[in-house]
C-alpha cells in the first residue's frame, strides 16, 4: 500500500523513513571504517529519498497543475496567480523557508508576475552558506495566441509537459529530501520561475535582483519538459559547464538506468540559460520536443508518468551529490566556446593505425585458409605474399580460428614466418614478414578532455583486437582499470602496460556504467618461428 505523504501524516512518514535508514546503517555498515560507513550511510539515505518519489503522487500533481482551472497558467493572469498560490502552499507544506520578498515565498516583478522561492538550509556549518538551485518554470501560454502557440488559438493550453511535468518533479524532489536523516551539507533553493514563456523573464529578474547573493550560488539544475520519456532517453544540457559533471550525473544514473544524451548544445530556450550566461554551472534535464509542444493538445493523458519518476529520481541523486561534495567545481569558461560541432570534432574517431601485416584472408571450416587481399606496400606485400596463396602454417603452427589468429598477429613481435602453397608451385613457400609498428596487446587509442578529468575517451578500436573482441566501443569513457582510477593519460597508460589479464574496464556509455572484460594476449605472445 502506498502511503500518501500529505501534511496529516508527514511526521509519521518521515519517522518511519528515518528509523528504516537507521536500521540499514546498523545492519549493513557497522563493520566498515568510520569514513566509509559515513559515506555508505549517505548513499543509502540518498537512494531512500529518490525511491520515495511515486508515480501516484506525480500524477496527482500534474493533474492539478494541468487542469483547466488554471487556464493555462499564463504569467500574470488569473490562472497564473491561482497556480502560484497553490504552489506556495505546497512549499509551506514541505517546510521550506520563504526565500522571496519580505519573508514570503513570492518575488514579484513586472506588475503581476511572481517567482516562487523556498530554501532548505544546509546541515554543514562551513558549507551551508553555499547554495545549489533546482528550478522549473510553472507558467505556460494561457489560451494561446500568435507568438506563443502553434495553435489552434483561443483554447486552454494546459502545458502538461511544458512544464507541469518539471514542477511536479521538483516538488517530489523536495519531498524526498525532507526524508533524509541529515539534510544535505549545502543549502538548496527550490525555484519556480514565472514568465519563462515570455522570454525567461522570471529567472532573468531573479539574477538581476537576487534574493541570495550570487556569489553563494554554486550550481543550478533546471527541469523543463521531463514528461515525454521515449526509449529511456533524456537530454542533459550543461555537462560541460563544470569539470566532471558528466561523470557525476552518470554515476548517479547507475541507480536509475536511463539513456543519457549529453548534448553540448546550449540554447537561450529555458531557464538554464541566464545562469549559464552568468557563468554559473548549470544542468538541464529534458525529455525532448514533440508535436503537442505549445498546443492545446499538451495534456496529461499523453504524459509518461513513470518516466517523470525516473528523471526525478536522477535529479534527486544529482542534487544531493552536488550539495554534499567537499568542494564546488568552478564554471568552465571554455564551455561558452563549445558547441555540437566542437563535440563532433572532439569525439571523431582517430585516424586508423598502419596495418601490421596488410593482409586479409578467408578461413572456412574444413577448407584451406586463402589470402584474399594484400595492401600494396605493406609488410605482407614486401615479403612476396600473393592473393590466392593458401596459408598452411604461421610460425610453424597450424592456423587457428579467425579470432585467435587476429589476436596473435596483432600481438606478434619480430619476424614471422608464413608457409604458403601457391598455384603453379610444386613445393610450399616460406615467407618471412616483419610486421609494422609495435605489438598491439589491447587495441585502443584514447583522448583526454579537461571537461572530463580522470576519464579516457576511446577514439580508436583496432579491428580484431582484444578490445574489439571484448566489446569496447568508440566514444566509451573509461573511468577505471581493474578497480584503479587515474588522474591523466600518463597514469592510465602506465596501468595499462603493467596490468595482468583479464582487464576489467569500468566504462560509461550513454550515461550508463558497465564493466567490460577483455582477455588480451601478452605483448609478443604468438607462436615463435621454429
PDB file of C-alpha atoms in Angstrom, residues 40 54 280 293 309 357 361 383 392 467 490 502 520 530:
ATOM      1  CA  UNK A  40      27.684   4.400   2.766  1.00  0.00           C
ATOM      2  CA  UNK A  54       5.955   7.781  -6.563  1.00  0.00           C
ATOM      3  CA  UNK A 280      27.183  29.542 -13.012  1.00  0.00           C
ATOM      4  CA  UNK A 293       4.518  21.410 -27.874  1.00  0.00           C
ATOM      5  CA  UNK A 309       9.509   9.459 -11.828  1.00  0.00           C
ATOM      6  CA  UNK A 357      50.714  -7.082 -41.923  1.00  0.00           C
ATOM      7  CA  UNK A 361      42.149 -13.974 -45.535  1.00  0.00           C
ATOM      8  CA  UNK A 383      57.547 -10.283 -48.295  1.00  0.00           C
ATOM      9  CA  UNK A 392      49.481 -23.661 -44.367  1.00  0.00           C
ATOM     10  CA  UNK A 467      39.365  -4.551 -27.085  1.00  0.00           C
ATOM     11  CA  UNK A 490      50.076   9.009 -18.481  1.00  0.00           C
ATOM     12  CA  UNK A 502      41.972 -10.233 -17.562  1.00  0.00           C
ATOM     13  CA  UNK A 520      44.479  -9.790 -24.251  1.00  0.00           C
ATOM     14  CA  UNK A 530      60.790 -22.731 -35.347  1.00  0.00           C
TER      15      UNK A 530
END
